[in-house]
GROMACS .gro file of N, CA and C in nm:
model
  444
    1MET      N    1  -1.957   1.400  -1.038
    1MET     CA    2  -1.834   1.379  -0.988
    1MET      C    3  -1.805   1.414  -0.845
    2ILE      N    4  -1.889   1.494  -0.803
    2ILE     CA    5  -1.908   1.554  -0.647
    2ILE      C    6  -1.919   1.395  -0.572
    3LYS      N    7  -1.996   1.294  -0.601
    3LYS     CA    8  -2.032   1.189  -0.503
    3LYS      C    9  -1.870   1.114  -0.536
    4GLN      N   10  -1.832   1.118  -0.631
    4GLN     CA   11  -1.674   1.030  -0.675
    4GLN      C   12  -1.583   1.099  -0.564
    5LEU      N   13  -1.592   1.241  -0.570
    5LEU     CA   14  -1.461   1.320  -0.471
    5LEU      C   15  -1.508   1.259  -0.335
    6GLU      N   16  -1.647   1.282  -0.287
    6GLU     CA   17  -1.678   1.237  -0.166
    6GLU      C   18  -1.627   1.081  -0.112
    7ILE      N   19  -1.622   1.015  -0.224
    7ILE     CA   20  -1.615   0.846  -0.196
    7ILE      C   21  -1.455   0.828  -0.201
    8CYS      N   22  -1.356   0.944  -0.304
    8CYS     CA   23  -1.209   0.944  -0.261
    8CYS      C   24  -1.169   0.982  -0.136
    9ALA      N   25  -1.245   1.109  -0.072
    9ALA     CA   26  -1.183   1.156   0.044
    9ALA      C   27  -1.246   1.030   0.142
   10GLU      N   28  -1.315   0.998   0.121
   10GLU     CA   29  -1.331   0.850   0.226
   10GLU      C   30  -1.221   0.765   0.227
   11ILE      N   31  -1.217   0.750   0.098
   11ILE     CA   32  -1.078   0.625   0.054
   11ILE      C   33  -0.994   0.690   0.151
   12GLU      N   34  -0.913   0.806   0.134
   12GLU     CA   35  -0.830   0.884   0.188
   12GLU      C   36  -0.822   0.875   0.343
   13GLU      N   37  -0.936   0.890   0.403
   13GLU     CA   38  -0.949   0.895   0.575
   13GLU      C   39  -0.928   0.739   0.619
   14THR      N   40  -0.990   0.630   0.510
   14THR     CA   41  -0.964   0.494   0.572
   14THR      C   42  -0.840   0.456   0.547
   15VAL      N   43  -0.792   0.510   0.446
   15VAL     CA   44  -0.607   0.469   0.416
   15VAL      C   45  -0.544   0.554   0.575
   16SER      N   46  -0.596   0.666   0.603
   16SER     CA   47  -0.517   0.681   0.716
   16SER      C   48  -0.543   0.602   0.825
   17ARG      N   49  -0.672   0.559   0.831
   17ARG     CA   50  -0.679   0.464   0.979
   17ARG      C   51  -0.622   0.334   0.950
   18VAL      N   52  -0.596   0.315   0.807
   18VAL     CA   53  -0.499   0.184   0.788
   18VAL      C   54  -0.383   0.202   0.856
   19TYR      N   55  -0.310   0.306   0.783
   19TYR     CA   56  -0.167   0.343   0.851
   19TYR      C   57  -0.161   0.332   0.971
   20SER      N   58  -0.244   0.433   1.047
   20SER     CA   59  -0.261   0.462   1.205
   20SER      C   60  -0.252   0.346   1.265
   21CYS      N   61  -0.353   0.249   1.240
   21CYS     CA   62  -0.379   0.098   1.285
   21CYS      C   63  -0.210   0.006   1.272
   22LEU      N   64  -0.170   0.006   1.157
   22LEU     CA   65  -0.047  -0.059   1.153
   22LEU      C   66   0.048   0.017   1.260
   23ALA      N   67   0.065   0.121   1.251
   23ALA     CA   68   0.166   0.193   1.361
   23ALA      C   69   0.137   0.172   1.495
   24GLU      N   70   0.001   0.132   1.529
   24GLU     CA   71  -0.011   0.131   1.669
   24GLU      C   72   0.019  -0.035   1.717
   25GLN      N   73   0.077  -0.106   1.581
   25GLN     CA   74   0.105  -0.231   1.626
   25GLN      C   75   0.256  -0.263   1.618
   26LEU      N   76   0.324  -0.158   1.621
   26LEU     CA   77   0.477  -0.163   1.630
   26LEU      C   78   0.550  -0.081   1.740
   27PRO      N   79   0.635  -0.138   1.805
   27PRO     CA   80   0.711  -0.061   1.892
   27PRO      C   81   0.719   0.100   1.865
   28THR      N   82   0.715   0.201   1.955
   28THR     CA   83   0.721   0.341   1.940
   28THR      C   84   0.863   0.330   1.889
   29GLY      N   85   0.886   0.432   1.789
   29GLY     CA   86   1.026   0.494   1.733
   29GLY      C   87   1.077   0.393   1.636
   30SER      N   88   1.035   0.305   1.607
   30SER     CA   89   1.060   0.198   1.502
   30SER      C   90   1.067   0.240   1.354
   31GLU      N   91   1.114   0.235   1.286
   31GLU     CA   92   1.130   0.279   1.163
   31GLU      C   93   1.034   0.261   1.069
   32LEU      N   94   0.951   0.147   1.046
   32LEU     CA   95   0.827   0.128   0.997
   32LEU      C   96   0.713   0.208   1.081
   33ARG      N   97   0.690   0.218   1.244
   33ARG     CA   98   0.595   0.299   1.294
   33ARG      C   99   0.629   0.449   1.241
   34LEU      N  100   0.707   0.485   1.227
   34LEU     CA  101   0.750   0.642   1.172
   34LEU      C  102   0.683   0.649   1.064
   35ILE      N  103   0.725   0.560   0.945
   35ILE     CA  104   0.675   0.582   0.822
   35ILE      C  105   0.480   0.551   0.835
   36TRP      N  106   0.477   0.469   0.885
   36TRP     CA  107   0.295   0.458   0.889
   36TRP      C  108   0.245   0.582   0.963
   37GLU      N  109   0.317   0.651   1.052
   37GLU     CA  110   0.262   0.778   1.103
   37GLU      C  111   0.262   0.873   1.045
   38GLU      N  112   0.364   0.859   0.944
   38GLU     CA  113   0.373   1.008   0.851
   38GLU      C  114   0.269   0.984   0.753
   39MET      N  115   0.239   0.874   0.696
   39MET     CA  116   0.152   0.856   0.593
   39MET      C  117  -0.009   0.877   0.634
   40ALA      N  118  -0.007   0.814   0.757
   40ALA     CA  119  -0.127   0.843   0.828
   40ALA      C  120  -0.171   1.004   0.817
   41ARG      N  121  -0.084   1.098   0.850
   41ARG     CA  122  -0.057   1.259   0.844
   41ARG      C  123  -0.147   1.270   0.706
   42ASP      N  124  -0.049   1.229   0.639
   42ASP     CA  125  -0.056   1.243   0.477
   42ASP      C  126  -0.192   1.243   0.389
   43GLU      N  127  -0.232   1.094   0.435
   43GLU     CA  128  -0.372   1.061   0.396
   43GLU      C  129  -0.471   1.186   0.461
   44LEU      N  130  -0.452   1.221   0.576
   44LEU     CA  131  -0.564   1.296   0.614
   44LEU      C  132  -0.585   1.426   0.569
   45GLU      N  133  -0.443   1.470   0.539
   45GLU     CA  134  -0.427   1.587   0.404
   45GLU      C  135  -0.484   1.586   0.284
   46HIS      N  136  -0.463   1.457   0.238
   46HIS     CA  137  -0.515   1.431   0.090
   46HIS      C  138  -0.688   1.429   0.146
   47ALA      N  139  -0.732   1.355   0.218
   47ALA     CA  140  -0.880   1.399   0.238
   47ALA      C  141  -0.936   1.514   0.248
   48ARG      N  142  -0.868   1.603   0.312
   48ARG     CA  143  -0.877   1.737   0.350
   48ARG      C  144  -0.878   1.811   0.167
   49LEU      N  145  -0.780   1.789   0.101
   49LEU     CA  146  -0.787   1.881  -0.035
   49LEU      C  147  -0.920   1.793  -0.125
   50LEU      N  148  -0.922   1.667  -0.104
   50LEU     CA  149  -1.056   1.620  -0.205
   50LEU      C  150  -1.181   1.673  -0.116
   51GLN      N  151  -1.174   1.707  -0.015
   51GLN     CA  152  -1.306   1.806   0.015
   51GLN      C  153  -1.302   1.923  -0.037
   52PHE      N  154  -1.198   2.025  -0.056
   52PHE     CA  155  -1.185   2.132  -0.092
   52PHE      C  156  -1.214   2.106  -0.246
   53ALA      N  157  -1.194   1.984  -0.324
   53ALA     CA  158  -1.196   2.018  -0.451
   53ALA      C  159  -1.363   1.983  -0.464
   54GLN      N  160  -1.444   1.908  -0.377
   54GLN     CA  161  -1.555   1.908  -0.414
   54GLN      C  162  -1.622   2.037  -0.400
   55ARG      N  163  -1.567   2.155  -0.378
   55ARG     CA  164  -1.663   2.296  -0.391
   55ARG      C  165  -1.648   2.341  -0.552
   56PHE      N  166  -1.610   2.313  -0.638
   56PHE     CA  167  -1.565   2.340  -0.762
   56PHE      C  168  -1.666   2.264  -0.824
   57GLU      N  169  -1.726   2.327  -0.934
   57GLU     CA  170  -1.849   2.299  -1.032
   57GLU      C  171  -1.767   2.195  -1.138
   58PRO      N  172  -1.846   2.092  -1.136
   58PRO     CA  173  -1.770   1.966  -1.205
   58PRO      C  174  -1.759   1.999  -1.363
   59ASP      N  175  -1.871   2.048  -1.428
   59ASP     CA  176  -1.870   2.080  -1.555
   59ASP      C  177  -1.739   2.180  -1.600
   60LYS      N  178  -1.720   2.265  -1.508
   60LYS     CA  179  -1.659   2.394  -1.549
   60LYS      C  180  -1.499   2.330  -1.515
   61THR      N  181  -1.479   2.217  -1.406
   61THR     CA  182  -1.348   2.175  -1.360
   61THR      C  183  -1.278   2.073  -1.457
   62TYR      N  184  -1.355   1.992  -1.494
   62TYR     CA  185  -1.312   1.864  -1.548
   62TYR      C  186  -1.326   1.853  -1.697
   63ALA      N  187  -1.228   1.799  -1.792
   63ALA     CA  188  -1.245   1.781  -1.941
   63ALA      C  189  -1.307   1.636  -1.949
   64GLY      N  190  -1.202   1.597  -2.007
   64GLY     CA  191  -1.297   1.428  -2.061
   64GLY      C  192  -1.276   1.321  -1.951
   65TYR      N  193  -1.183   1.332  -1.864
   65TYR     CA  194  -1.166   1.205  -1.761
   65TYR      C  195  -1.238   1.223  -1.637
   66HIS      N  196  -1.336   1.191  -1.616
   66HIS     CA  197  -1.395   1.136  -1.493
   66HIS      C  198  -1.416   1.023  -1.393
   67ILE      N  199  -1.347   1.033  -1.292
   67ILE     CA  200  -1.343   0.885  -1.224
   67ILE      C  201  -1.471   0.834  -1.186
   68ALA      N  202  -1.485   0.712  -1.269
   68ALA     CA  203  -1.622   0.645  -1.278
   68ALA      C  204  -1.679   0.620  -1.108
   69GLU      N  205  -1.808   0.623  -1.075
   69GLU     CA  206  -1.844   0.603  -0.963
   69GLU      C  207  -1.780   0.470  -0.907
   70ASP      N  208  -1.826   0.381  -0.987
   70ASP     CA  209  -1.791   0.221  -0.952
   70ASP      C  210  -1.640   0.214  -0.954
   71GLU      N  211  -1.548   0.276  -1.006
   71GLU     CA  212  -1.417   0.266  -0.983
   71GLU      C  213  -1.369   0.306  -0.842
   72ALA      N  214  -1.441   0.489  -0.828
   72ALA     CA  215  -1.412   0.486  -0.708
   72ALA      C  216  -1.456   0.383  -0.607
   73ARG      N  217  -1.585   0.372  -0.614
   73ARG     CA  218  -1.621   0.240  -0.504
   73ARG      C  219  -1.547   0.103  -0.521
   74ARG      N  220  -1.471   0.062  -0.612
   74ARG     CA  221  -1.396  -0.024  -0.618
   74ARG      C  222  -1.254  -0.037  -0.508
   75LEU      N  223  -1.233   0.101  -0.527
   75LEU     CA  224  -1.086   0.138  -0.461
   75LEU      C  225  -1.159   0.174  -0.310
   76LEU      N  226  -1.239   0.196  -0.275
   76LEU     CA  227  -1.310   0.211  -0.156
   76LEU      C  228  -1.293   0.052  -0.080
   77VAL      N  229  -1.372  -0.013  -0.166
   77VAL     CA  230  -1.356  -0.141  -0.100
   77VAL      C  231  -1.235  -0.211  -0.090
   78GLY      N  232  -1.142  -0.212  -0.180
   78GLY     CA  233  -1.018  -0.278  -0.164
   78GLY      C  234  -0.954  -0.200  -0.024
   79VAL      N  235  -0.966  -0.063  -0.017
   79VAL     CA  236  -0.928  -0.007   0.116
   79VAL      C  237  -0.987  -0.084   0.279
   80GLN      N  238  -1.110  -0.082   0.226
   80GLN     CA  239  -1.228  -0.123   0.354
   80GLN      C  240  -1.156  -0.262   0.379
   81GLU      N  241  -1.114  -0.334   0.293
   81GLU     CA  242  -1.083  -0.488   0.318
   81GLU      C  243  -0.930  -0.458   0.377
   82THR      N  244  -0.866  -0.414   0.321
   82THR     CA  245  -0.713  -0.394   0.395
   82THR      C  246  -0.702  -0.354   0.509
   83PHE      N  247  -0.808  -0.233   0.541
   83PHE     CA  248  -0.812  -0.180   0.663
   83PHE      C  249  -0.891  -0.317   0.763
   84ASP      N  250  -0.985  -0.404   0.730
   84ASP     CA  251  -1.001  -0.482   0.819
   84ASP      C  252  -0.921  -0.600   0.846
   85LEU      N  253  -0.834  -0.650   0.768
   85LEU     CA  254  -0.729  -0.700   0.752
   85LEU      C  255  -0.615  -0.667   0.878
   86VAL      N  256  -0.589  -0.574   0.869
   86VAL     CA  257  -0.519  -0.479   0.932
   86VAL      C  258  -0.553  -0.486   1.083
   87ARG      N  259  -0.670  -0.477   1.099
   87ARG     CA  260  -0.739  -0.460   1.226
   87ARG      C  261  -0.740  -0.622   1.318
   88MET      N  262  -0.741  -0.698   1.223
   88MET     CA  263  -0.776  -0.820   1.285
   88MET      C  264  -0.620  -0.914   1.284
   89LYS      N  265  -0.503  -0.828   1.244
   89LYS     CA  266  -0.349  -0.896   1.218
   89LYS      C  267  -0.343  -0.978   1.149
   90THR      N  268  -0.430  -0.996   1.046
   90THR     CA  269  -0.384  -1.118   1.012
   90THR      C  270  -0.265  -1.071   0.855
   91LEU      N  271  -0.215  -0.965   0.845
   91LEU     CA  272  -0.149  -0.975   0.739
   91LEU      C  273  -0.010  -0.942   0.827
   92SER      N  274   0.134  -0.983   0.727
   92SER     CA  275   0.223  -0.965   0.766
   92SER      C  276   0.264  -0.853   0.740
   93GLU      N  277   0.404  -0.814   0.819
   93GLU     CA  278   0.429  -0.683   0.773
   93GLU      C  279   0.456  -0.653   0.621
   94ARG      N  280   0.530  -0.765   0.570
   94ARG     CA  281   0.516  -0.765   0.427
   94ARG      C  282   0.415  -0.757   0.336
   95GLU      N  283   0.312  -0.809   0.356
   95GLU     CA  284   0.203  -0.831   0.280
   95GLU      C  285   0.136  -0.669   0.331
   96ALA      N  286   0.152  -0.629   0.422
   96ALA     CA  287   0.063  -0.507   0.474
   96ALA      C  288   0.142  -0.425   0.386
   97VAL      N  289   0.291  -0.404   0.344
   97VAL     CA  290   0.362  -0.287   0.278
   97VAL      C  291   0.311  -0.335   0.115
   98MET      N  292   0.291  -0.465   0.056
   98MET     CA  293   0.266  -0.467  -0.088
   98MET      C  294   0.102  -0.439  -0.082
   99ALA      N  295   0.043  -0.477   0.018
   99ALA     CA  296  -0.107  -0.441   0.011
   99ALA      C  297  -0.118  -0.285  -0.043
  100LEU      N  298  -0.038  -0.210   0.087
  100LEU     CA  299  -0.094  -0.060   0.055
  100LEU      C  300   0.044  -0.004  -0.079
  101LEU      N  301   0.122  -0.075  -0.078
  101LEU     CA  302   0.161  -0.065  -0.232
  101LEU      C  303   0.116  -0.045  -0.344
  102LYS      N  304   0.014  -0.104  -0.340
  102LYS     CA  305  -0.081  -0.167  -0.489
  102LYS      C  306  -0.183  -0.051  -0.470
  103LEU      N  307  -0.258  -0.042  -0.340
  103LEU     CA  308  -0.340   0.090  -0.356
  103LEU      C  309  -0.298   0.213  -0.373
  104GLU      N  310  -0.183   0.255  -0.302
  104GLU     CA  311  -0.139   0.386  -0.361
  104GLU      C  312  -0.095   0.388  -0.473
  105GLU      N  313  -0.041   0.294  -0.564
  105GLU     CA  314  -0.025   0.288  -0.698
  105GLU      C  315  -0.151   0.339  -0.815
  106ASP      N  316  -0.251   0.267  -0.721
  106ASP     CA  317  -0.385   0.283  -0.793
  106ASP      C  318  -0.437   0.432  -0.753
  107PHE      N  319  -0.401   0.496  -0.634
  107PHE     CA  320  -0.464   0.632  -0.621
  107PHE      C  321  -0.369   0.699  -0.698
  108MET      N  322  -0.264   0.686  -0.723
  108MET     CA  323  -0.150   0.776  -0.793
  108MET      C  324  -0.214   0.793  -0.939
  109ARG      N  325  -0.250   0.672  -0.980
  109ARG     CA  326  -0.312   0.689  -1.122
  109ARG      C  327  -0.428   0.783  -1.123
  110VAL      N  328  -0.536   0.742  -1.035
  110VAL     CA  329  -0.655   0.836  -1.049
  110VAL      C  330  -0.608   0.966  -1.027
  111HIS      N  331  -0.531   1.019  -0.929
  111HIS     CA  332  -0.509   1.163  -0.888
  111HIS      C  333  -0.428   1.198  -1.027
  112LEU      N  334  -0.322   1.135  -1.087
  112LEU     CA  335  -0.264   1.210  -1.195
  112LEU      C  336  -0.335   1.207  -1.314
  113ARG      N  337  -0.451   1.104  -1.345
  113ARG     CA  338  -0.542   1.132  -1.449
  113ARG      C  339  -0.634   1.243  -1.425
  114LEU      N  340  -0.675   1.271  -1.332
  114LEU     CA  341  -0.756   1.403  -1.274
  114LEU      C  342  -0.687   1.526  -1.296
  115ALA      N  343  -0.525   1.523  -1.266
  115ALA     CA  344  -0.502   1.661  -1.299
  115ALA      C  345  -0.470   1.692  -1.439
  116VAL      N  346  -0.448   1.592  -1.539
  116VAL     CA  347  -0.419   1.618  -1.665
  116VAL      C  348  -0.544   1.672  -1.679
  117GLU      N  349  -0.706   1.588  -1.665
  117GLU     CA  350  -0.778   1.642  -1.727
  117GLU      C  351  -0.872   1.764  -1.645
  118CYS      N  352  -0.812   1.844  -1.579
  118CYS     CA  353  -0.862   1.973  -1.488
  118CYS      C  354  -0.833   2.074  -1.571
  119LEU      N  355  -0.960   2.141  -1.588
  119LEU     CA  356  -0.953   2.289  -1.680
  119LEU      C  357  -0.913   2.410  -1.593
  120ASP      N  358  -0.944   2.389  -1.438
  120ASP     CA  359  -0.941   2.470  -1.361
  120ASP      C  360  -0.781   2.477  -1.298
  121PRO      N  361  -0.677   2.558  -1.281
  121PRO     CA  362  -0.577   2.530  -1.234
  121PRO      C  363  -0.555   2.532  -1.131
  122THR      N  364  -0.622   2.593  -1.049
  122THR     CA  365  -0.636   2.535  -0.890
  122THR      C  366  -0.639   2.381  -0.866
  123MET      N  367  -0.783   2.330  -0.943
  123MET     CA  368  -0.771   2.185  -0.904
  123MET      C  369  -0.657   2.107  -0.967
  124GLN      N  370  -0.623   2.161  -1.107
  124GLN     CA  371  -0.502   2.072  -1.156
  124GLN      C  372  -0.402   2.061  -1.063
  125GLU      N  373  -0.357   2.169  -1.004
  125GLU     CA  374  -0.251   2.166  -0.895
  125GLU      C  375  -0.272   2.063  -0.765
  126THR      N  376  -0.386   2.088  -0.727
  126THR     CA  377  -0.463   2.032  -0.596
  126THR      C  378  -0.423   1.863  -0.621
  127PHE      N  379  -0.498   1.811  -0.719
  127PHE     CA  380  -0.453   1.673  -0.793
  127PHE      C  381  -0.323   1.628  -0.861
  128ASN      N  382  -0.252   1.754  -0.882
  128ASN     CA  383  -0.129   1.704  -0.905
  128ASN      C  384  -0.060   1.671  -0.789
  129ARG      N  385  -0.070   1.777  -0.682
  129ARG     CA  386  -0.037   1.729  -0.532
  129ARG      C  387  -0.035   1.606  -0.511
  130LEU      N  388  -0.141   1.602  -0.506
  130LEU     CA  389  -0.203   1.454  -0.458
  130LEU      C  390  -0.129   1.341  -0.525
  131GLY      N  391  -0.125   1.342  -0.676
  131GLY     CA  392  -0.072   1.242  -0.771
  131GLY      C  393   0.103   1.219  -0.683
  132LYS      N  394   0.142   1.356  -0.674
  132LYS     CA  395   0.311   1.362  -0.636
  132LYS      C  396   0.320   1.310  -0.517
  133ALA      N  397   0.218   1.294  -0.400
  133ALA     CA  398   0.226   1.272  -0.245
  133ALA      C  399   0.226   1.098  -0.291
  134ASP      N  400   0.136   1.055  -0.368
  134ASP     CA  401   0.111   0.890  -0.385
  134ASP      C  402   0.256   0.820  -0.426
  135GLU      N  403   0.305   0.904  -0.543
  135GLU     CA  404   0.441   0.849  -0.600
  135GLU      C  405   0.528   0.871  -0.484
  136THR      N  406   0.552   0.956  -0.385
  136THR     CA  407   0.617   0.932  -0.291
  136THR      C  408   0.598   0.840  -0.203
  137HIS      N  409   0.489   0.807  -0.145
  137HIS     CA  410   0.424   0.691  -0.084
  137HIS      C  411   0.480   0.569  -0.140
  138VAL      N  412   0.437   0.557  -0.276
  138VAL     CA  413   0.507   0.432  -0.354
  138VAL      C  414   0.628   0.406  -0.330
  139ALA      N  415   0.712   0.519  -0.375
  139ALA     CA  416   0.864   0.506  -0.352
  139ALA      C  417   0.931   0.462  -0.207
  140ARG      N  418   0.837   0.537  -0.113
  140ARG     CA  419   0.903   0.492   0.028
  140ARG      C  420   0.854   0.354   0.071
  141LEU      N  421   0.757   0.289   0.033
  141LEU     CA  422   0.706   0.148   0.029
  141LEU      C  423   0.784   0.074  -0.049
  142LYS      N  424   0.840   0.101  -0.184
  142LYS     CA  425   0.919   0.000  -0.240
  142LYS      C  426   1.040   0.020  -0.161
  143GLU      N  427   1.144   0.133  -0.106
  143GLU     CA  428   1.239   0.108  -0.065
  143GLU      C  429   1.240   0.012   0.044
  144TYR      N  430   1.134   0.073   0.118
  144TYR     CA  431   1.130  -0.046   0.257
  144TYR      C  432   1.136  -0.172   0.228
  145SER      N  433   1.051  -0.223   0.116
  145SER     CA  434   1.072  -0.347   0.128
  145SER      C  435   1.141  -0.414   0.056
  146LEU      N  436   1.231  -0.326  -0.028
  146LEU     CA  437   1.350  -0.385  -0.071
  146LEU      C  438   1.473  -0.407   0.008
  147ARG      N  439   1.457  -0.329   0.136
  147ARG     CA  440   1.559  -0.344   0.254
  147ARG      C  441   1.520  -0.450   0.364
  148ASN      N  442   1.371  -0.477   0.354
  148ASN     CA  443   1.332  -0.581   0.450
  148ASN      C  444   1.253  -0.675   0.385
   0.00000   0.00000   0.00000
């Protein structure tokens, strides 16, 4: 489980880089740039929380659900592919929003499943916070996509 959490922290750091890269491509002060910058900061906080989660003994912390390493790696590959597309500026604004919306929905499901399966109340709260933050990101991305 520790390896999976390491991969999840790497995912969050990569998503932060995606949001930062997207922000840099927009004019200072634009609405979407402000959204991207805030989400980049949020994702770094998520990575910090996942690094914290690695300190807990897995067998005493998690009940039935364990994120499979291949699932974590699949999510990481998806994020890295999105980052490559963003760096190459091959995604339109709408495509970037939709790609990140899908990733955030995937992360939300993983975090909420982990929250339900945690035996340790501190870790349960940590994953609950991560899931709720992802839910907020999903809502913001949906709201933005509907307006534009």
